[in-house]
PDB file of C-alpha atoms in Angstrom:
ATOM      1  CA  ASP A   1      23.611  20.366  -8.005  1.00 69.00           C
ATOM      2  CA  VAL A   2      23.036  16.364  -8.309  1.00 67.00           C
ATOM      3  CA  LYS A   3      19.212  15.905  -8.457  1.00 89.00           C
ATOM      4  CA  VAL A   4      18.173  12.430  -8.193  1.00 95.00           C
ATOM      5  CA  THR A   5      14.383  12.889  -8.712  1.00 95.00           C
ATOM      6  CA  GLN A   6      11.899   9.646  -7.914  1.00 96.00           C
ATOM      7  CA  SER A   7       8.894   8.958 -10.200  1.00 91.00           C
ATOM      8  CA  SER A   8       5.769   9.328  -7.388  1.00 92.00           C
ATOM      9  CA  ARG A   9       5.582  10.552  -4.174  1.00 93.00           C
ATOM     10  CA  TYR A  10       3.077   8.754  -3.202  1.00 96.00           C
ATOM     11  CA  LEU A  11       1.616   5.617  -4.477  1.00 97.00           C
ATOM     12  CA  VAL A  12      -1.833   3.321  -3.539  1.00 97.00           C
ATOM     13  CA  LYS A  13      -1.629  -0.274  -5.443  1.00 97.00           C
ATOM     14  CA  ARG A  14      -3.536  -3.539  -4.458  1.00 97.00           C
ATOM     15  CA  THR A  15      -2.064  -6.562  -2.865  1.00 98.00           C
ATOM     16  CA  GLY A  16      -0.849  -9.142  -5.952  1.00 97.00           C
ATOM     17  CA  GLU A  17      -0.555  -6.016  -8.148  1.00 97.00           C
ATOM     18  CA  LYS A  18       3.630  -5.414 -10.216  1.00 97.00           C
ATOM     19  CA  VAL A  19       5.014  -2.216  -9.082  1.00 97.00           C
ATOM     20  CA  PHE A  20       7.434  -0.035 -10.261  1.00 97.00           C
ATOM     21  CA  LEU A  21       9.785   2.609  -8.481  1.00 98.00           C
ATOM     22  CA  GLU A  22      11.687   4.979 -11.105  1.00 97.00           C
ATOM     23  CA  CYS A  23      14.908   6.908 -10.354  1.00 97.00           C
ATOM     24  CA  VAL A  24      16.629   9.381 -12.432  1.00 97.00           C
ATOM     25  CA  GLN A  25      20.061  10.872 -11.492  1.00 96.00           C
ATOM     26  CA  ASP A  26      20.892  13.534 -13.970  1.00 94.00           C
ATOM     27  CA  MET A  27      24.768  13.947 -12.150  1.00 89.00           C
ATOM     28  CA  ASP A  28      26.236  10.002 -14.465  1.00 90.00           C
ATOM     29  CA  HIS A  29      26.899   8.777 -11.533  1.00 90.00           C
ATOM     30  CA  GLU A  30      28.497   5.119 -11.774  1.00 90.00           C
ATOM     31  CA  ASN A  31      26.502   4.132  -8.338  1.00 91.00           C
ATOM     32  CA  MET A  32      22.445   4.321  -7.914  1.00 95.00           C
ATOM     33  CA  PHE A  33      21.156   2.046  -3.883  1.00 95.00           C
ATOM     34  CA  TRP A  34      17.316   1.464  -3.510  1.00 97.00           C
ATOM     35  CA  TYR A  35      16.687   1.593   0.228  1.00 97.00           C
ATOM     36  CA  ARG A  36      13.832   0.956   2.493  1.00 97.00           C
ATOM     37  CA  GLN A  37      12.861   3.356   5.207  1.00 95.00           C
ATOM     38  CA  ASP A  38      11.215   2.327   7.816  1.00 94.00           C
ATOM     39  CA  PRO A  39      10.016   4.303  11.821  1.00 90.00           C
ATOM     40  CA  GLY A  40      12.305   2.806  14.508  1.00 88.00           C
ATOM     41  CA  LEU A  41      14.334   0.918  11.805  1.00 91.00           C
ATOM     42  CA  GLY A  42      16.202   3.310   9.747  1.00 90.00           C
ATOM     43  CA  LEU A  43      17.308   2.767   5.949  1.00 93.00           C
ATOM     44  CA  ARG A  44      17.879  -0.782   4.779  1.00 94.00           C
ATOM     45  CA  LEU A  45      19.748  -1.427   1.719  1.00 95.00           C
ATOM     46  CA  ILE A  46      17.480  -3.423  -1.524  1.00 97.00           C
ATOM     47  CA  TYR A  47      19.826  -3.046  -3.604  1.00 97.00           C
ATOM     48  CA  PHE A  48      22.693  -1.494  -5.241  1.00 94.00           C
ATOM     49  CA  SER A  49      23.382  -1.274  -8.855  1.00 94.00           C
ATOM     50  CA  TYR A  50      27.476  -0.599  -9.540  1.00 88.00           C
ATOM     51  CA  ASP A  51      27.459  -0.031 -12.973  1.00 88.00           C
ATOM     52  CA  VAL A  52      24.833  -0.416 -16.124  1.00 91.00           C
ATOM     53  CA  LYS A  53      22.760  -3.650 -16.116  1.00 89.00           C
ATOM     54  CA  MET A  54      25.414  -4.583 -12.432  1.00 91.00           C
ATOM     55  CA  LYS A  55      23.436  -5.006  -9.486  1.00 93.00           C
ATOM     56  CA  GLU A  56      24.060  -7.065  -6.318  1.00 93.00           C
ATOM     57  CA  LYS A  57      21.442  -7.911  -3.332  1.00 95.00           C
ATOM     58  CA  GLY A  58      21.473  -6.051   0.017  1.00 94.00           C
ATOM     59  CA  ASP A  59      20.207  -6.693   3.082  1.00 92.00           C
ATOM     60  CA  ILE A  60      16.618  -7.880   2.164  1.00 96.00           C
ATOM     61  CA  PRO A  61      15.908  -8.047  -1.327  1.00 96.00           C
ATOM     62  CA  GLU A  62      13.631 -10.416  -0.831  1.00 96.00           C
ATOM     63  CA  GLY A  63      10.095  -9.623  -3.149  1.00 96.00           C
ATOM     64  CA  TYR A  64      12.289  -7.255  -4.692  1.00 98.00           C
ATOM     65  CA  SER A  65      14.124  -6.686  -8.885  1.00 97.00           C
ATOM     66  CA  VAL A  66      15.850  -4.374 -10.170  1.00 97.00           C
ATOM     67  CA  SER A  67      16.927  -2.948 -13.265  1.00 97.00           C
ATOM     68  CA  ARG A  68      19.345  -0.834 -14.701  1.00 96.00           C
ATOM     69  CA  GLU A  69      19.448  -0.780 -18.229  1.00 95.00           C
ATOM     70  CA  LYS A  70      20.598   3.603 -18.572  1.00 95.00           C
ATOM     71  CA  LYS A  71      22.585   4.313 -16.323  1.00 94.00           C
ATOM     72  CA  GLU A  72      20.751   7.100 -15.281  1.00 96.00           C
ATOM     73  CA  ARG A  73      17.714   5.014 -14.126  1.00 97.00           C
ATOM     74  CA  PHE A  74      17.675   2.775 -12.085  1.00 97.00           C
ATOM     75  CA  SER A  75      14.008   1.016 -11.448  1.00 97.00           C
ATOM     76  CA  LEU A  76      12.573  -0.814  -7.955  1.00 98.00           C
ATOM     77  CA  ILE A  77       9.693  -3.978  -9.085  1.00 98.00           C
ATOM     78  CA  LEU A  78       7.405  -5.221  -6.490  1.00 97.00           C
ATOM     79  CA  GLU A  79       6.767  -8.457  -8.503  1.00 94.00           C
ATOM     80  CA  SER A  80       3.761  -9.449  -6.391  1.00 97.00           C
ATOM     81  CA  ALA A  81       3.360  -6.498  -4.206  1.00 97.00           C
ATOM     82  CA  SER A  82       2.159  -7.076  -0.249  1.00 97.00           C
ATOM     83  CA  THR A  83       0.838  -5.202   2.717  1.00 97.00           C
ATOM     84  CA  ASN A  84       4.174  -6.019   4.515  1.00 97.00           C
ATOM     85  CA  GLN A  85       5.996  -3.901   1.754  1.00 98.00           C
ATOM     86  CA  THR A  86       4.311  -0.612   2.886  1.00 98.00           C
ATOM     87  CA  SER A  87       6.202   1.131   3.442  1.00 97.00           C
ATOM     88  CA  MET A  88       9.095   4.879   1.951  1.00 96.00           C
ATOM     89  CA  TYR A  89      11.509   3.624  -0.222  1.00 97.00           C
ATOM     90  CA  LEU A  90      14.248   5.943  -0.728  1.00 97.00           C
ATOM     91  CA  CYS A  91      16.385   6.651  -3.791  1.00 96.00           C
ATOM     92  CA  ALA A  92      19.860   7.720  -3.888  1.00 95.00           C
ATOM     93  CA  SER A  93      22.803   7.826  -6.004  1.00 93.00           C
ATOM     94  CA  ARG A  94      27.340   8.146  -5.684  1.00 89.00           C
ATOM     95  CA  THR A  95      29.808   8.959  -7.913  1.00 77.00           C
ATOM     96  CA  THR A  96      32.281   5.743  -7.698  1.00 69.00           C
ATOM     97  CA  GLY A  97      34.631   5.072  -4.425  1.00 67.00           C
ATOM     98  CA  GLY A  98      33.359   2.749  -1.962  1.00 70.00           C
ATOM     99  CA  ALA A  99      32.146   3.223   1.288  1.00 68.00           C
ATOM    100  CA  LYS A 100      34.074   6.953   0.658  1.00 73.00           C
ATOM    101  CA  GLY A 101      31.301   8.740  -1.231  1.00 77.00           C
ATOM    102  CA  GLU A 102      29.134  10.717  -0.375  1.00 83.00           C
ATOM    103  CA  GLN A 103      25.514   9.514  -1.688  1.00 89.00           C
ATOM    104  CA  TYR A 104      22.598  11.650  -2.716  1.00 91.00           C
ATOM    105  CA  PHE A 105      18.653  10.932  -2.286  1.00 94.00           C
ATOM    106  CA  GLY A 106      15.749  11.037  -3.555  1.00 95.00           C
ATOM    107  CA  PRO A 107      12.990  12.569  -2.295  1.00 94.00           C
ATOM    108  CA  GLY A 108      11.024   9.488  -1.419  1.00 95.00           C
ATOM    109  CA  THR A 109       8.316   7.452  -2.624  1.00 96.00           C
ATOM    110  CA  ARG A 110       5.790   6.109   0.573  1.00 96.00           C
ATOM    111  CA  LEU A 111       4.704   3.347  -1.243  1.00 98.00           C
ATOM    112  CA  THR A 112       0.725   1.665   0.047  1.00 98.00           C
ATOM    113  CA  VAL A 113      -0.365  -1.531  -0.708  1.00 98.00           C
ATOM    114  CA  THR A 114      -3.866  -2.250   1.037  1.00 97.00           C
TER     115      THR A 114
ATOM    116  CA  ALA B   1      28.343  -7.868  13.393  1.00 70.00           C
ATOM    117  CA  GLN B   2      28.900  -3.941  12.019  1.00 78.00           C
ATOM    118  CA  SER B   3      25.994  -1.991  13.732  1.00 87.00           C
ATOM    119  CA  VAL B   4      25.436   1.658  14.305  1.00 93.00           C
ATOM    120  CA  THR B   5      23.423   2.990  17.109  1.00 95.00           C
ATOM    121  CA  GLN B   6      21.554   6.255  17.923  1.00 97.00           C
ATOM    122  CA  PRO B   7      20.393   5.846  21.425  1.00 96.00           C
ATOM    123  CA  ASP B   8      18.042   8.471  21.034  1.00 95.00           C
ATOM    124  CA  ILE B   9      14.657   8.260  18.997  1.00 95.00           C
ATOM    125  CA  HIS B  10      13.188  11.933  20.232  1.00 96.00           C
ATOM    126  CA  ILE B  11      15.153  14.756  21.665  1.00 97.00           C
ATOM    127  CA  THR B  12      13.261  17.477  21.826  1.00 97.00           C
ATOM    128  CA  VAL B  13      15.098  21.040  22.864  1.00 97.00           C
ATOM    129  CA  SER B  14      14.672  25.141  22.440  1.00 97.00           C
ATOM    130  CA  GLU B  15      15.563  27.086  20.117  1.00 97.00           C
ATOM    131  CA  GLY B  16      18.713  28.583  21.167  1.00 97.00           C
ATOM    132  CA  ALA B  17      19.817  25.640  23.266  1.00 97.00           C
ATOM    133  CA  SER B  18      22.630  23.308  22.177  1.00 97.00           C
ATOM    134  CA  LEU B  19      22.275  19.849  20.719  1.00 97.00           C
ATOM    135  CA  GLU B  20      23.946  16.444  20.866  1.00 98.00           C
ATOM    136  CA  LEU B  21      23.143  13.858  18.973  1.00 98.00           C
ATOM    137  CA  ARG B  22      24.556  10.204  19.821  1.00 98.00           C
ATOM    138  CA  CYS B  23      26.290   7.867  17.173  1.00 97.00           C
ATOM    139  CA  ASN B  24      27.832   5.250  18.575  1.00 96.00           C
ATOM    140  CA  TYR B  25      29.221   2.733  16.022  1.00 93.00           C
ATOM    141  CA  SER B  26      30.767  -1.368  16.412  1.00 89.00           C
ATOM    142  CA  TYR B  27      32.779  -1.923  13.415  1.00 82.00           C
ATOM    143  CA  GLY B  28      36.934  -3.284  13.594  1.00 74.00           C
ATOM    144  CA  ALA B  29      38.459  -0.639  11.914  1.00 79.00           C
ATOM    145  CA  THR B  30      37.738   2.771  12.024  1.00 79.00           C
ATOM    146  CA  PRO B  31      35.025   3.130   9.500  1.00 85.00           C
ATOM    147  CA  TYR B  32      34.083   6.169   6.838  1.00 89.00           C
ATOM    148  CA  LEU B  33      31.467   8.238   9.212  1.00 92.00           C
ATOM    149  CA  PHE B  34      28.694  10.371   8.086  1.00 93.00           C
ATOM    150  CA  TRP B  35      25.455  12.075   9.491  1.00 97.00           C
ATOM    151  CA  TYR B  36      22.210  13.337   7.412  1.00 96.00           C
ATOM    152  CA  VAL B  37      19.421  15.137   8.194  1.00 97.00           C
ATOM    153  CA  GLN B  38      15.992  14.400   6.096  1.00 95.00           C
ATOM    154  CA  SER B  39      13.874  16.808   6.949  1.00 92.00           C
ATOM    155  CA  PRO B  40      10.121  16.196   6.696  1.00 86.00           C
ATOM    156  CA  GLY B  41       8.683  15.198   3.279  1.00 81.00           C
ATOM    157  CA  GLN B  42      12.724  15.431   1.759  1.00 84.00           C
ATOM    158  CA  GLY B  43      15.388  13.292   1.019  1.00 87.00           C
ATOM    159  CA  LEU B  44      18.417  13.075   3.141  1.00 93.00           C
ATOM    160  CA  GLN B  45      20.898  15.517   2.640  1.00 93.00           C
ATOM    161  CA  LEU B  46      24.932  15.259   3.961  1.00 93.00           C
ATOM    162  CA  LEU B  47      25.964  16.935   6.762  1.00 96.00           C
ATOM    163  CA  LEU B  48      29.383  15.568   7.489  1.00 94.00           C
ATOM    164  CA  LYS B  49      31.678  13.212   7.308  1.00 92.00           C
ATOM    165  CA  TYR B  50      35.086  11.716   8.256  1.00 92.00           C
ATOM    166  CA  PHE B  51      37.413   9.908   6.419  1.00 88.00           C
ATOM    167  CA  SER B  52      40.870  10.600   9.024  1.00 87.00           C
ATOM    168  CA  GLY B  53      42.494  13.355  10.154  1.00 88.00           C
ATOM    169  CA  ASP B  54      40.898  15.678  11.913  1.00 90.00           C
ATOM    170  CA  THR B  55      38.619  14.433  14.219  1.00 92.00           C
ATOM    171  CA  LEU B  56      36.760  17.628  14.183  1.00 96.00           C
ATOM    172  CA  VAL B  57      34.453  17.804  11.662  1.00 96.00           C
ATOM    173  CA  GLN B  58      32.794  20.849  10.318  1.00 96.00           C
ATOM    174  CA  GLY B  59      29.602  20.139   8.233  1.00 96.00           C
ATOM    175  CA  ILE B  60      26.563  22.588   6.710  1.00 95.00           C
ATOM    176  CA  LYS B  61      24.494  24.619   8.645  1.00 94.00           C
ATOM    177  CA  GLY B  62      26.529  25.259  11.811  1.00 96.00           C
ATOM    178  CA  PHE B  63      27.262  21.289  12.761  1.00 97.00           C
ATOM    179  CA  GLU B  64      29.678  19.799  14.208  1.00 98.00           C
ATOM    180  CA  ALA B  65      31.037  16.452  14.712  1.00 98.00           C
ATOM    181  CA  GLU B  66      33.406  15.259  17.095  1.00 97.00           C
ATOM    182  CA  PHE B  67      34.920  11.179  16.723  1.00 95.00           C
ATOM    183  CA  LYS B  68      36.419   9.473  18.767  1.00 94.00           C
ATOM    184  CA  ARG B  69      38.009   6.128  18.988  1.00 92.00           C
ATOM    185  CA  SER B  70      38.548   5.089  22.005  1.00 92.00           C
ATOM    186  CA  GLN B  71      34.345   5.617  22.745  1.00 93.00           C
ATOM    187  CA  SER B  72      33.469   4.064  18.476  1.00 93.00           C
ATOM    188  CA  SER B  73      31.185   7.448  18.642  1.00 95.00           C
ATOM    189  CA  PHE B  74      30.835   9.982  16.284  1.00 97.00           C
ATOM    190  CA  ASN B  75      28.566  12.437  18.101  1.00 98.00           C
ATOM    191  CA  LEU B  76      26.960  15.640  16.093  1.00 98.00           C
ATOM    192  CA  ARG B  77      26.405  19.363  17.693  1.00 98.00           C
ATOM    193  CA  LYS B  78      25.168  22.335  17.840  1.00 98.00           C
ATOM    194  CA  PRO B  79      25.818  25.000  19.756  1.00 97.00           C
ATOM    195  CA  SER B  80      22.420  26.817  19.215  1.00 97.00           C
ATOM    196  CA  VAL B  81      19.464  24.983  17.493  1.00 97.00           C
ATOM    197  CA  HIS B  82      17.287  27.062  15.342  1.00 96.00           C
ATOM    198  CA  TRP B  83      13.799  25.806  14.686  1.00 95.00           C
ATOM    199  CA  SER B  84      15.226  24.738  11.327  1.00 95.00           C
ATOM    200  CA  ASP B  85      17.102  22.044  12.559  1.00 97.00           C
ATOM    201  CA  ALA B  86      13.476  20.437  13.658  1.00 97.00           C
ATOM    202  CA  ALA B  87      13.860  17.311  11.983  1.00 97.00           C
ATOM    203  CA  GLU B  88      15.288  12.955  11.643  1.00 96.00           C
ATOM    204  CA  TYR B  89      19.049  13.037  12.479  1.00 98.00           C
ATOM    205  CA  PHE B  90      20.866  10.019  10.517  1.00 97.00           C
ATOM    206  CA  CYS B  91      24.513   8.437  11.313  1.00 96.00           C
ATOM    207  CA  ALA B  92      25.864   6.254   8.846  1.00 93.00           C
ATOM    208  CA  VAL B  93      29.182   4.471   8.878  1.00 90.00           C
ATOM    209  CA  GLY B  94      30.422   3.079   5.476  1.00 86.00           C
ATOM    210  CA  PRO B  95      33.060   0.380   6.508  1.00 79.00           C
ATOM    211  CA  ARG B  96      36.374   0.230   4.293  1.00 77.00           C
ATOM    212  CA  GLY B  97      36.684  -1.836   1.650  1.00 76.00           C
ATOM    213  CA  THR B  98      33.366  -2.198   1.175  1.00 77.00           C
ATOM    214  CA  TYR B  99      30.350   0.151  -1.214  1.00 79.00           C
ATOM    215  CA  LYS B 100      27.740   0.742   1.157  1.00 82.00           C
ATOM    216  CA  TYR B 101      26.458   2.024   4.167  1.00 86.00           C
ATOM    217  CA  ILE B 102      24.827   1.061   7.444  1.00 90.00           C
ATOM    218  CA  PHE B 103      22.585   3.500   8.856  1.00 93.00           C
ATOM    219  CA  GLY B 104      21.296   3.960  12.328  1.00 94.00           C
ATOM    220  CA  THR B 105      17.626   4.014  12.812  1.00 95.00           C
ATOM    221  CA  GLY B 106      17.422   7.419  13.688  1.00 96.00           C
ATOM    222  CA  THR B 107      16.858  10.532  15.952  1.00 97.00           C
ATOM    223  CA  ARG B 108      13.993  13.999  15.372  1.00 96.00           C
ATOM    224  CA  LEU B 109      14.797  16.160  16.963  1.00 97.00           C
ATOM    225  CA  LYS B 110      11.823  18.820  17.493  1.00 97.00           C
ATOM    226  CA  VAL B 111      12.345  21.941  18.726  1.00 97.00           C
ATOM    227  CA  LEU B 112      10.818  24.463  20.825  1.00 96.00           C
ATOM    228  CA  ALA B 113       9.817  28.191  20.222  1.00 89.00           C
TER     229      ALA B 113
END
């Protein structure tokens, strides 16, 4: 079974803090994704990585950056957290195959910025 | 612009009743189509997918979906709902030739005992 794990289920940070969300997958998948999930808005793509050190901006990259130094790990970084970044963050991985491939999701990190 | 619409935000059904969740998409060509389920406190799990061929697709947990090209729809159905089906359901579209999905806003299903 594919397993995608996220470092924290719940996280509370203060405005202005630098925040790291970590995601690890154990299936040697090339593609990894970070989404943000908000009520009534569904899932919105923040960043996508198609290989180690390779990344592309998604639909809402502002205020975020990512790092992928190893194939199994994809980190989302909030450079200076703001209250409007309070949300559920979901990581996913996928083998190659473009939009045809199934994405495997982690359990999510619920981030609260106060 | 490409979009996915799930017109029902909330649906309530009684256990044992049938279920249909609606999904419409806007895209020039037939995209790849998916339904995911998110149980409380969990990530998303794939229920079923459609790429081509037979327009009626069977998935896990007794779910099926039918692709209707003329209506740009991919509705999810289950003949008899179980209490454990209470969750949020997301329709997703994967435009061919791209790497990403477009997700609908989700439908939250409540099941009455």
